[in-house]
Short mmCIF file of C-alpha atoms and ligand atoms in Angstrom, two decimals:
data_model
loop_
_atom_site.label_atom_id
_atom_site.label_comp_id
_atom_site.label_asym_id
_atom_site.label_seq_id
_atom_site.Cartn_x
_atom_site.Cartn_y
_atom_site.Cartn_z
CA MET A 1 65.98 129.65 74.67
CA ALA A 2 65.71 129.51 78.43
CA THR A 3 68.64 130.76 80.41
CA ALA A 4 70.00 128.00 82.63
CA SER A 5 69.06 128.68 86.23
CA LYS A 6 71.67 127.67 88.77
CA VAL A 7 70.90 124.15 90.01
CA GLU A 8 72.37 122.94 93.25
CA TYR A 9 73.71 119.40 92.97
CA GLU A 10 74.07 116.74 95.62
CA PRO A 11 76.66 113.96 95.34
CA VAL A 12 75.66 110.31 95.83
CA ILE A 13 78.50 107.96 96.69
CA GLY A 14 78.67 104.20 97.25
CA LEU A 15 81.90 102.32 97.94
CA GLU A 16 83.00 98.79 97.16
CA VAL A 17 85.75 97.55 99.43
CA HIS A 18 87.79 94.40 98.93
CA VAL A 19 89.31 92.85 102.03
CA GLN A 20 91.95 90.15 101.73
CA LEU A 21 91.44 87.54 104.43
CA LYS A 22 94.31 86.50 106.67
CA THR A 23 93.68 82.76 106.32
CA ALA A 24 96.60 80.31 106.39
CA THR A 25 95.66 78.93 102.98
CA LYS A 26 93.92 80.10 99.82
CA MET A 27 90.18 80.15 99.10
CA PHE A 28 89.98 76.92 97.10
CA CYS A 29 93.34 75.14 97.53
CA GLY A 30 95.97 74.38 100.16
CA CYS A 31 98.57 76.93 99.00
CA ALA A 32 99.78 79.31 101.69
CA VAL A 33 98.62 82.92 101.73
CA GLN A 34 101.80 84.95 102.07
CA PHE A 35 103.17 88.28 100.93
CA GLY A 36 106.71 89.01 99.75
CA VAL A 37 107.92 85.54 98.80
CA PRO A 38 109.46 84.54 95.42
CA ALA A 39 107.02 84.92 92.53
CA ASN A 40 104.89 81.87 91.67
CA SER A 41 106.27 79.86 94.60
CA LEU A 42 102.83 79.56 96.22
CA THR A 43 100.91 77.84 93.47
CA CYS A 44 99.33 74.48 92.66
CA PRO A 45 97.18 73.04 89.85
CA VAL A 46 94.02 74.58 91.38
CA CYS A 47 95.21 78.18 91.64
CA LEU A 48 97.15 77.88 88.37
CA GLY A 49 93.86 76.90 86.72
CA LEU A 50 95.23 73.69 85.23
CA PRO A 51 92.61 71.56 83.47
CA GLY A 52 90.91 69.02 85.70
CA ALA A 53 92.01 70.54 89.01
CA LEU A 54 89.10 70.86 91.45
CA PRO A 55 88.54 73.62 94.01
CA MET A 56 87.63 72.98 97.65
CA VAL A 57 86.11 75.64 99.88
CA ASN A 58 88.26 76.97 102.73
CA ARG A 59 86.09 76.74 105.84
CA GLN A 60 88.12 79.37 107.69
CA ALA A 61 87.50 81.87 104.90
CA VAL A 62 83.75 81.29 105.12
CA GLU A 63 83.93 81.74 108.88
CA TYR A 64 85.84 85.02 108.48
CA GLY A 65 83.20 86.08 105.98
CA ILE A 66 80.45 85.36 108.50
CA ARG A 67 82.44 87.25 111.12
CA ILE A 68 82.64 90.31 108.89
CA GLY A 69 78.95 90.06 108.05
CA LEU A 70 77.89 89.85 111.68
CA ALA A 71 80.15 92.76 112.63
CA LEU A 72 78.39 94.80 109.93
CA ASN A 73 74.94 93.82 111.21
CA CYS A 74 74.21 91.71 108.12
CA GLN A 75 71.89 88.78 107.59
CA ILE A 76 73.83 85.59 106.91
CA ALA A 77 72.69 83.43 103.99
CA HIS A 78 71.39 79.94 104.74
CA ARG A 79 73.51 78.39 102.06
CA ILE A 80 76.73 79.05 100.25
CA LYS A 81 76.67 79.22 96.50
CA PHE A 82 79.53 80.24 94.25
CA ASP A 83 79.38 81.56 90.69
CA ARG A 84 81.84 82.06 87.89
CA LYS A 85 82.54 85.59 86.80
CA ASN A 86 84.04 85.27 83.35
CA TYR A 87 86.63 87.60 81.95
CA PHE A 88 90.02 87.40 80.36
CA TYR A 89 93.09 88.81 81.99
CA PRO A 90 96.69 87.51 82.01
CA ASP A 91 96.74 87.29 85.82
CA LEU A 92 93.52 85.25 85.86
CA PRO A 93 94.64 81.85 84.60
CA LYS A 94 91.25 80.13 84.69
CA GLY A 95 89.59 82.82 82.57
CA TYR A 96 87.05 83.32 85.33
CA GLN A 97 86.97 84.31 88.96
CA ILE A 98 85.00 82.26 91.46
CA SER A 99 82.74 84.75 93.22
CA GLN A 100 79.20 84.98 94.56
CA TYR A 101 76.61 86.52 92.31
CA ASP A 102 72.96 86.24 93.30
CA GLU A 103 73.38 84.71 96.76
CA PRO A 104 75.96 86.68 98.74
CA LEU A 105 77.06 85.22 102.07
CA CYS A 106 76.06 88.43 103.88
CA PHE A 107 73.40 91.04 103.07
CA ASP A 108 71.25 93.86 104.47
CA GLY A 109 73.68 95.21 107.01
CA GLU A 110 74.63 98.68 108.12
CA LEU A 111 77.58 100.63 109.41
CA GLN A 112 77.15 103.42 111.92
CA LEU A 113 79.53 106.32 111.38
CA PRO A 114 80.89 108.55 114.17
CA ILE A 115 79.34 111.61 112.52
CA HIS A 116 75.83 112.96 112.80
CA ASP A 117 73.23 113.66 110.14
CA THR A 118 71.17 116.86 110.01
CA SER A 119 68.70 115.55 112.62
CA GLY A 120 71.55 114.84 115.06
CA GLN A 121 71.31 111.06 114.66
CA PRO A 122 74.45 109.04 113.93
CA LYS A 123 74.89 108.70 110.17
CA ILE A 124 74.16 105.17 108.96
CA CYS A 125 75.42 103.70 105.70
CA ARG A 126 73.71 100.56 104.52
CA ILE A 127 75.82 97.53 103.67
CA THR A 128 74.08 96.07 100.67
CA ARG A 129 76.06 92.85 100.62
CA ALA A 130 79.35 91.21 101.48
CA HIS A 131 80.38 88.20 99.48
CA LEU A 132 83.27 85.77 99.18
CA GLU A 133 85.50 85.55 96.15
CA GLU A 134 89.03 84.75 95.12
CA ASP A 135 91.71 87.25 94.21
CA ALA A 136 93.51 87.34 90.87
CA GLY A 137 97.30 87.22 90.50
CA LYS A 138 99.46 90.24 89.90
CA SER A 139 100.79 91.64 86.64
CA ILE A 140 104.16 93.30 87.07
CA HIS A 141 105.10 95.72 84.31
CA MET A 142 108.86 95.87 83.91
CA ASP A 143 111.21 97.16 81.21
CA GLY A 144 108.55 97.11 78.53
CA SER A 145 107.33 93.61 79.27
CA THR A 146 104.80 92.20 81.70
CA LEU A 147 105.48 89.45 84.21
CA VAL A 148 102.79 87.51 86.02
CA ASP A 149 102.99 86.42 89.67
CA LEU A 150 100.24 84.01 90.67
CA ASN A 151 101.04 83.85 94.38
CA ARG A 152 98.03 86.04 95.07
CA ALA A 153 95.74 84.09 92.72
CA GLY A 154 93.10 82.34 94.80
CA THR A 155 93.62 84.41 97.96
CA PRO A 156 90.29 84.74 99.78
CA LEU A 157 88.56 88.10 99.55
CA VAL A 158 85.41 89.54 100.97
CA GLU A 159 83.87 92.30 98.87
CA ILE A 160 81.82 94.71 100.95
CA VAL A 161 79.34 96.71 98.89
CA GLY A 162 78.12 99.85 100.60
CA GLY A 163 74.73 101.40 99.83
CA PRO A 164 74.54 104.66 97.83
CA ASP A 165 74.12 106.52 101.10
CA LEU A 166 77.16 108.77 101.33
CA ARG A 167 76.66 112.41 100.40
CA SER A 168 80.15 113.92 100.33
CA PRO A 169 83.78 112.88 99.79
CA GLU A 170 84.33 113.58 103.50
CA GLU A 171 81.57 111.13 104.46
CA ALA A 172 83.16 108.56 102.17
CA TYR A 173 86.47 109.16 103.95
CA VAL A 174 84.83 108.68 107.35
CA TYR A 175 83.05 105.55 106.07
CA LEU A 176 86.33 103.99 105.00
CA ASN A 177 88.08 104.79 108.25
CA THR A 178 85.15 103.47 110.25
CA LEU A 179 84.90 100.31 108.18
CA LYS A 180 88.62 99.72 108.58
CA ARG A 181 88.36 100.37 112.32
CA ASN A 182 85.54 97.85 112.71
CA LEU A 183 87.30 95.24 110.61
CA SER A 184 90.46 95.74 112.67
CA TYR A 185 88.51 94.57 115.71
CA LEU A 186 87.89 91.23 113.99
CA GLY A 187 91.47 90.16 113.27
CA VAL A 188 90.52 88.75 109.86
CA SER A 189 92.81 90.84 107.66
CA ASP A 190 96.00 92.91 107.60
CA LEU A 191 93.94 95.79 106.19
CA SER A 192 96.98 97.30 104.50
CA MET A 193 96.27 99.48 101.50
CA GLU A 194 99.97 99.44 100.73
CA LYS A 195 100.11 95.66 100.51
CA GLY A 196 96.77 95.61 98.73
CA SER A 197 94.96 93.70 101.44
CA LEU A 198 92.41 96.51 101.51
CA ARG A 199 91.20 98.00 98.22
CA CYS A 200 88.44 100.39 97.35
CA ASP A 201 86.46 101.28 94.23
CA ALA A 202 84.36 104.41 94.48
CA ASN A 203 81.04 105.02 92.70
CA VAL A 204 79.77 108.55 92.42
CA SER A 205 77.00 110.48 90.73
CA ILE A 206 75.34 113.82 91.28
CA ARG A 207 71.68 114.83 91.21
CA PRO A 208 69.81 118.09 91.63
CA LYS A 209 69.14 118.60 95.33
CA GLY A 210 65.69 117.32 96.19
CA GLN A 211 65.53 114.89 93.27
CA GLU A 212 65.10 111.26 94.26
CA LYS A 213 66.36 109.57 91.10
CA PHE A 214 70.09 108.95 91.03
CA GLY A 215 72.28 110.47 88.36
CA VAL A 216 74.62 108.65 86.01
CA ARG A 217 77.53 107.26 87.93
CA SER A 218 81.25 106.89 87.45
CA GLU A 219 83.19 104.06 89.04
CA ILE A 220 86.73 105.03 90.02
CA LYS A 221 89.41 102.38 90.38
CA ASN A 222 93.10 102.39 91.21
CA LEU A 223 92.67 104.22 94.50
CA ASN A 224 95.70 103.66 96.71
CA SER A 225 94.72 105.41 99.91
CA PHE A 226 91.68 106.80 101.66
CA ARG A 227 92.97 110.27 100.87
CA ALA A 228 93.11 109.34 97.22
CA VAL A 229 89.48 108.19 97.41
CA ARG A 230 88.48 111.54 98.86
CA ALA A 231 90.50 113.53 96.32
CA ALA A 232 89.23 111.45 93.37
CA LEU A 233 85.63 111.89 94.49
CA GLU A 234 86.09 115.64 94.82
CA HIS A 235 87.58 115.77 91.35
CA GLU A 236 84.86 113.63 89.82
CA ILE A 237 82.02 115.59 91.45
CA LYS A 238 83.51 118.78 90.07
CA ARG A 239 83.79 117.21 86.62
CA HIS A 240 80.18 115.96 86.66
CA THR A 241 78.96 119.35 87.80
CA GLU A 242 80.84 121.13 85.03
CA VAL A 243 79.51 118.77 82.37
CA LEU A 244 75.90 119.16 83.50
CA GLU A 245 76.17 122.91 84.00
CA GLY A 246 77.62 123.18 80.51
CA GLY A 247 74.51 121.49 79.19
CA GLY A 248 76.33 118.23 78.43
CA SER A 249 75.37 114.70 79.42
CA LEU A 250 77.27 111.95 81.23
CA SER A 251 77.62 108.29 80.42
CA GLN A 252 78.33 105.52 82.89
CA GLN A 253 82.07 105.02 82.94
CA THR A 254 84.88 103.23 84.67
CA LEU A 255 87.75 105.58 85.42
CA LEU A 256 91.25 105.31 86.78
CA TRP A 257 92.58 107.78 89.31
CA ASP A 258 95.91 109.29 88.33
CA GLU A 259 97.66 109.95 91.62
CA GLU A 260 100.31 112.17 89.99
CA LYS A 261 98.10 114.40 87.86
CA LEU A 262 95.28 114.31 90.42
CA GLU A 263 92.68 113.57 87.76
CA THR A 264 90.53 110.72 86.55
CA ARG A 265 90.90 109.19 83.10
CA PRO A 266 88.78 106.60 81.36
CA MET A 267 90.00 102.99 81.36
CA ARG A 268 90.88 101.65 77.96
CA SER A 269 87.68 100.01 76.82
CA LYS A 270 89.52 96.68 76.69
CA GLU A 271 90.01 96.88 80.45
CA GLU A 272 86.35 97.56 80.99
CA ALA A 273 84.64 94.21 81.07
CA THR A 274 80.93 94.75 80.66
CA ASP A 275 79.32 91.31 80.62
CA TYR A 276 80.74 88.72 82.96
CA ARG A 277 78.27 85.99 81.98
CA PHE A 278 77.89 84.80 85.55
CA PHE A 279 76.80 81.20 86.00
CA PRO A 280 76.83 78.80 88.97
CA GLU A 281 80.25 77.25 89.61
CA PRO A 282 79.78 73.63 88.53
CA ASP A 283 82.84 72.37 90.42
CA LEU A 284 81.49 73.38 93.83
CA ALA A 285 78.30 72.04 95.38
CA THR A 286 76.21 74.47 97.41
CA PHE A 287 76.25 73.80 101.13
CA ASP A 288 74.28 74.87 104.15
CA VAL A 289 75.30 77.43 106.74
CA PRO A 290 73.72 76.07 109.94
CA ARG A 291 72.41 78.74 112.34
CA GLU A 292 74.43 77.09 115.13
CA TRP A 293 77.57 77.94 113.22
CA VAL A 294 76.50 81.55 112.79
CA GLU A 295 75.67 81.85 116.48
CA LYS A 296 78.97 80.27 117.45
CA VAL A 297 80.79 82.87 115.38
CA ARG A 298 78.66 85.64 116.83
CA ALA A 299 79.63 84.55 120.34
CA THR A 300 83.30 85.07 119.52
CA LEU A 301 82.86 88.66 118.32
CA PRO A 302 84.67 91.21 120.47
CA GLU A 303 82.89 94.24 121.87
CA MET A 304 82.56 96.36 118.73
CA PRO A 305 83.67 100.02 118.62
CA GLU A 306 80.15 101.55 118.54
CA LYS A 307 79.31 99.83 121.82
CA ARG A 308 82.71 100.47 123.33
CA LEU A 309 82.40 104.16 122.49
CA LEU A 310 79.13 104.47 124.41
CA ARG A 311 80.66 102.65 127.37
CA PHE A 312 83.72 104.91 127.38
CA LEU A 313 81.47 107.97 127.34
CA ASP A 314 79.15 106.67 130.06
CA ASP A 315 81.57 104.93 132.39
CA TYR A 316 84.65 107.09 132.08
CA LYS A 317 83.03 110.43 131.19
CA LEU A 318 85.59 111.01 128.46
CA SER A 319 85.17 113.74 125.87
CA GLU A 320 83.64 112.44 122.64
CA GLN A 321 86.86 113.29 120.84
CA ASP A 322 89.07 111.27 123.22
CA ALA A 323 86.62 108.35 123.31
CA VAL A 324 86.34 108.17 119.51
CA TYR A 325 90.11 108.32 119.28
CA LEU A 326 90.69 105.56 121.84
CA VAL A 327 88.17 103.09 120.41
CA GLY A 328 89.60 103.76 116.96
CA ASP A 329 92.35 101.28 117.76
CA LYS A 330 91.31 98.12 119.59
CA ALA A 331 94.74 97.53 121.09
CA LEU A 332 95.02 101.14 122.25
CA ALA A 333 91.56 100.98 123.86
CA GLU A 334 92.62 97.81 125.65
CA PHE A 335 95.89 99.35 126.79
CA TYR A 336 93.87 102.24 128.21
CA GLU A 337 91.41 99.99 130.02
CA ALA A 338 94.22 97.88 131.47
CA ALA A 339 95.81 101.09 132.79
CA ILE A 340 92.68 102.47 134.45
CA LYS A 341 92.19 99.14 136.21
CA LEU A 342 95.36 100.09 138.06
CA MET A 343 94.42 103.73 138.67
CA ASP A 344 90.84 104.85 138.94
CA GLU A 345 91.35 108.17 137.18
CA PRO A 346 89.94 107.63 133.67
CA LYS A 347 90.35 111.22 132.47
CA LYS A 348 93.88 111.66 133.73
CA VAL A 349 95.00 108.36 132.19
CA ALA A 350 93.16 109.17 128.93
CA ALA A 351 95.08 112.43 128.71
CA TRP A 352 98.33 110.47 128.85
CA VAL A 353 97.27 107.87 126.30
CA VAL A 354 95.84 110.43 123.88
CA GLY A 355 98.78 112.77 124.46
CA GLU A 356 102.23 111.47 125.28
CA VAL A 357 101.68 107.78 124.44
CA THR A 358 100.28 108.69 121.03
CA ARG A 359 103.10 111.15 120.38
CA GLU A 360 105.63 108.42 121.12
CA LEU A 361 103.84 105.94 118.83
CA ASN A 362 103.75 108.49 116.02
CA ASP A 363 107.41 109.42 116.50
CA ARG A 364 108.41 105.78 116.35
CA ASN A 365 105.83 104.96 113.69
CA ILE A 366 104.70 101.92 115.68
CA GLY A 367 101.46 100.55 117.07
CA ILE A 368 100.73 100.25 120.79
CA GLU A 369 101.56 96.51 120.59
CA GLU A 370 105.17 97.42 119.89
CA LEU A 371 105.52 100.06 122.59
CA GLN A 372 107.97 98.97 125.27
CA VAL A 373 105.86 100.51 128.03
CA SER A 374 103.16 98.42 129.70
CA PRO A 375 99.96 99.86 131.19
CA ALA A 376 101.39 99.13 134.65
CA GLU A 377 104.57 101.05 133.86
CA LEU A 378 102.58 104.02 132.60
CA ILE A 379 100.63 104.07 135.86
CA GLU A 380 103.87 103.79 137.83
CA LEU A 381 105.01 106.94 136.02
CA ILE A 382 101.77 108.84 136.64
CA LYS A 383 102.03 107.97 140.33
CA LEU A 384 105.59 109.35 140.50
CA LEU A 385 104.28 112.55 138.94
CA ASP A 386 101.37 112.72 141.39
CA ALA A 387 103.73 112.18 144.30
CA GLY A 388 105.84 115.14 143.22
CA LYS A 389 108.80 112.92 142.36
CA LEU A 390 108.67 114.19 138.78
CA ASN A 391 107.26 117.33 137.26
CA ASN A 392 105.22 117.65 134.06
CA ILE A 393 108.31 118.13 131.94
CA THR A 394 110.55 115.46 133.45
CA ALA A 395 107.66 112.96 133.50
CA LYS A 396 107.46 113.25 129.72
CA GLU A 397 111.22 112.86 129.43
CA VAL A 398 111.11 109.78 131.62
CA PHE A 399 108.25 108.35 129.55
CA HIS A 400 110.34 108.81 126.43
CA GLY A 401 113.25 107.05 128.18
CA MET A 402 110.98 104.16 129.19
CA ALA A 403 109.88 103.71 125.58
CA GLU A 404 113.52 103.82 124.50
CA GLU A 405 114.90 101.36 127.06
CA GLY A 406 111.91 99.25 127.96
CA ALA A 407 112.53 99.79 131.68
CA GLY A 408 110.09 100.80 134.42
CA ALA A 409 109.31 104.36 135.49
CA LEU A 410 111.29 104.56 138.75
CA GLU A 411 114.29 102.78 137.26
CA THR A 412 114.28 105.11 134.24
CA ALA A 413 113.79 108.23 136.35
CA LYS A 414 116.80 107.28 138.48
CA LYS A 415 118.90 106.38 135.50
CA LEU A 416 118.13 109.67 133.77
CA ASN A 417 118.74 111.47 137.06
CA LYS A 418 115.31 113.11 136.97
CA LEU A 419 113.95 111.98 140.31
CA ILE A 420 113.14 114.85 142.62
CA GLU A 421 114.58 114.05 146.01
CA GLN A 422 113.28 116.36 148.66
CA ASP A 423 116.68 117.89 149.12
CA GLU A 424 115.61 121.00 151.02
CA GLY A 425 119.20 122.12 151.39
CA ALA A 426 119.86 122.07 147.64
CA MET A 427 116.58 123.84 146.98
CA ASP A 428 117.27 126.57 149.55
CA ALA A 429 120.80 127.03 148.21
CA ALA A 430 119.52 127.39 144.65
CA ILE A 431 116.87 129.89 145.73
CA ALA A 432 119.44 131.95 147.62
CA GLU A 433 121.80 131.98 144.63
CA VAL A 434 119.06 133.00 142.21
CA ILE A 435 117.81 135.79 144.46
CA GLU A 436 121.33 137.14 144.79
CA GLU A 437 121.93 136.91 141.02
CA PHE A 438 118.72 138.70 140.03
CA LYS A 439 118.23 141.01 142.99
CA ASP A 440 118.32 144.14 140.80
CA LYS A 441 115.98 142.77 138.15
CA ALA A 442 113.41 140.01 138.61
CA VAL A 443 113.50 140.12 142.39
CA ALA A 444 112.91 143.85 142.41
CA ASP A 445 110.12 143.47 139.87
CA PHE A 446 108.48 140.81 142.00
CA LYS A 447 108.66 143.10 145.02
CA ASN A 448 106.89 145.73 142.90
CA GLY A 449 104.03 143.29 142.40
CA GLU A 450 104.98 141.76 139.03
CA GLN A 451 103.78 138.15 139.24
CA LYS A 452 105.47 137.27 135.94
CA ALA A 453 108.83 137.76 137.60
CA LEU A 454 108.15 134.83 139.92
CA GLY A 455 107.78 132.50 136.97
CA PHE A 456 111.15 133.63 135.71
CA LEU A 457 112.77 133.01 139.09
CA ILE A 458 111.19 129.53 139.31
CA GLY A 459 112.65 128.77 135.89
CA GLN A 460 116.11 129.90 137.02
CA CYS A 461 115.92 127.70 140.13
CA MET A 462 114.75 124.75 138.04
CA ARG A 463 117.79 125.23 135.84
CA LYS A 464 120.16 125.22 138.76
CA LEU A 465 118.46 122.11 140.14
CA LYS A 466 118.59 120.47 136.69
CA GLY A 467 114.82 120.10 136.66
CA LYS A 468 114.83 118.01 139.79
CA ALA A 469 112.33 120.08 141.69
CA ASN A 470 108.64 120.62 141.73
CA PRO A 471 107.87 124.11 140.40
CA LYS A 472 104.67 124.18 142.44
CA GLU A 473 106.76 123.89 145.58
CA LEU A 474 109.44 126.32 144.43
CA GLY A 475 107.06 129.25 143.89
CA PRO A 476 105.93 129.73 147.50
CA LYS A 477 109.46 129.08 148.76
CA ILE A 478 110.94 131.79 146.54
CA ALA A 479 108.19 134.23 147.47
CA LYS A 480 108.80 133.55 151.12
CA ALA A 481 112.56 133.97 150.74
CA ILE A 482 112.06 137.35 149.04
CA ASN A 483 109.33 138.70 151.26
CA GLY A 484 110.95 137.34 154.40
P1 ADP B 1 77.24 96.92 89.93
O1 ADP B 1 76.52 95.65 90.11
O2 ADP B 1 77.21 97.48 88.57
O3 ADP B 1 78.61 96.90 90.52
P2 ADP B 1 75.87 97.87 92.22
O4 ADP B 1 74.42 98.12 92.21
O5 ADP B 1 76.38 96.63 92.85
O6 ADP B 1 76.40 97.99 90.75
O7 ADP B 1 76.55 99.11 92.93
C1 ADP B 1 77.92 99.16 93.11
C2 ADP B 1 78.21 100.33 94.02
O8 ADP B 1 77.82 101.53 93.40
C3 ADP B 1 77.49 100.29 95.34
O9 ADP B 1 78.42 100.64 96.35
C4 ADP B 1 76.39 101.32 95.21
O10 ADP B 1 76.13 101.94 96.44
C5 ADP B 1 77.00 102.31 94.24
N1 ADP B 1 76.03 102.98 93.39
C6 ADP B 1 75.05 102.43 92.66
N2 ADP B 1 74.39 103.36 91.94
C7 ADP B 1 74.97 104.55 92.21
C8 ADP B 1 74.77 105.90 91.79
N3 ADP B 1 73.83 106.23 90.90
N4 ADP B 1 75.57 106.85 92.30
C9 ADP B 1 76.53 106.55 93.17
N5 ADP B 1 76.77 105.32 93.61
C10 ADP B 1 76.02 104.32 93.14
MG1 MG B 2 79.75 95.77 91.91
ZN1 ZN B 3 97.03 76.62 95.03
#
């Protein structure tokens, strides 16, 4: 018997992401798409699957689908064809889901990730396809019974199928964040994992390094956050490795991630539909997607993050880290650009947006859209700082006050009594008092050449002046007062 030599394994990961579209109405009927309203209040014969009811395609949903496809560098199909995906589930009243099988709306795209491969090139993940489908309803398990809410049934979805191109849980995590970032530029979805408007299934296998053929994969469902995706993949890779190293073999499986126990477990086989018996949806005719339509949609695409990133690096000479951060949020990037239109100091303004503005947003748990400080008001603040009317500490305090009260920089600085008036008299008086108070200690030390002592004396003066002084100005003044 040969002793097993240690094989190094490489993970292969491909993700399937469902995006709920923010259309006014559902995919095939006129019911409103809305979250958090009374159960089953947004239903009609079509989305209830009543016999004889006929679906009609939502043009806006198709347009959003094209928008997503173009943003992911996909080809757009020349015609739309829907298929039935048959399976039984209590929250699927028709007994089938209308989806797209062999002719997806979008195909052959790619997503560029803000990480580099071994040759230094940006890592690319192929987008195999993105197709339209309808969502199912929701089963709510309560007190030992199950209730069904069909408000979500028929909500338009785009399923984005990524190529098996990711090689670590971390790359999968970056892929998801990048995909979400790019989709956020399009305004086609809420993209909330909490509300379920963004969902991910993760496929993973391992293979001996250097081998081309893929290994047997697991598909993991029930992933509630990007972190959960990463953790589940790590767990599953470890499990696969242990099985293979132990001489065992794997079978293709669908697993559920258990967020509490941090482990995967097989779905009950009942939940694992294997043959959907796809066939063309007889109630919907195929229809053409004219190239003029595609080009019209393309013309409405915003500048996408990959391009914006390059521009921020080239035009504003930002660090890669700051630039990636800023373009990560379309509204934040736009806030930043509006601000630097008013002050041609891209790095200085970036430091504020990446630093204090972000801190404030995180503290308040809000997005930049909800911040009560406009780009112009931020610049007003930076100008007060530059003019010596505020110092680095009080400027931050004033910024916090602006976010609190929604008032401008000067007004807030006055109100908070932080404005440095060039009151030479007050400054001289404070310096004299401090020198007298510390003449035996810090002042003597300073005279003996201890530079640290000056910092202490500046701090004491700042205290007396209640922060309303510029420490850069105080230093030389104190030194002069001591040395005569
Ligand atoms: P299915 O039709 O069974 O869902 P697909 O070929 O559409 O399978 O692949 C679904 C997802 O699984 C894709 O994101 C793809 O990248 C990924 N995938 C396919 N094969 C493997 C594999 N061997 N290991 C890891 N991921 C895989
Ligand atoms: Mg699939
Ligand atoms: Zn309906």
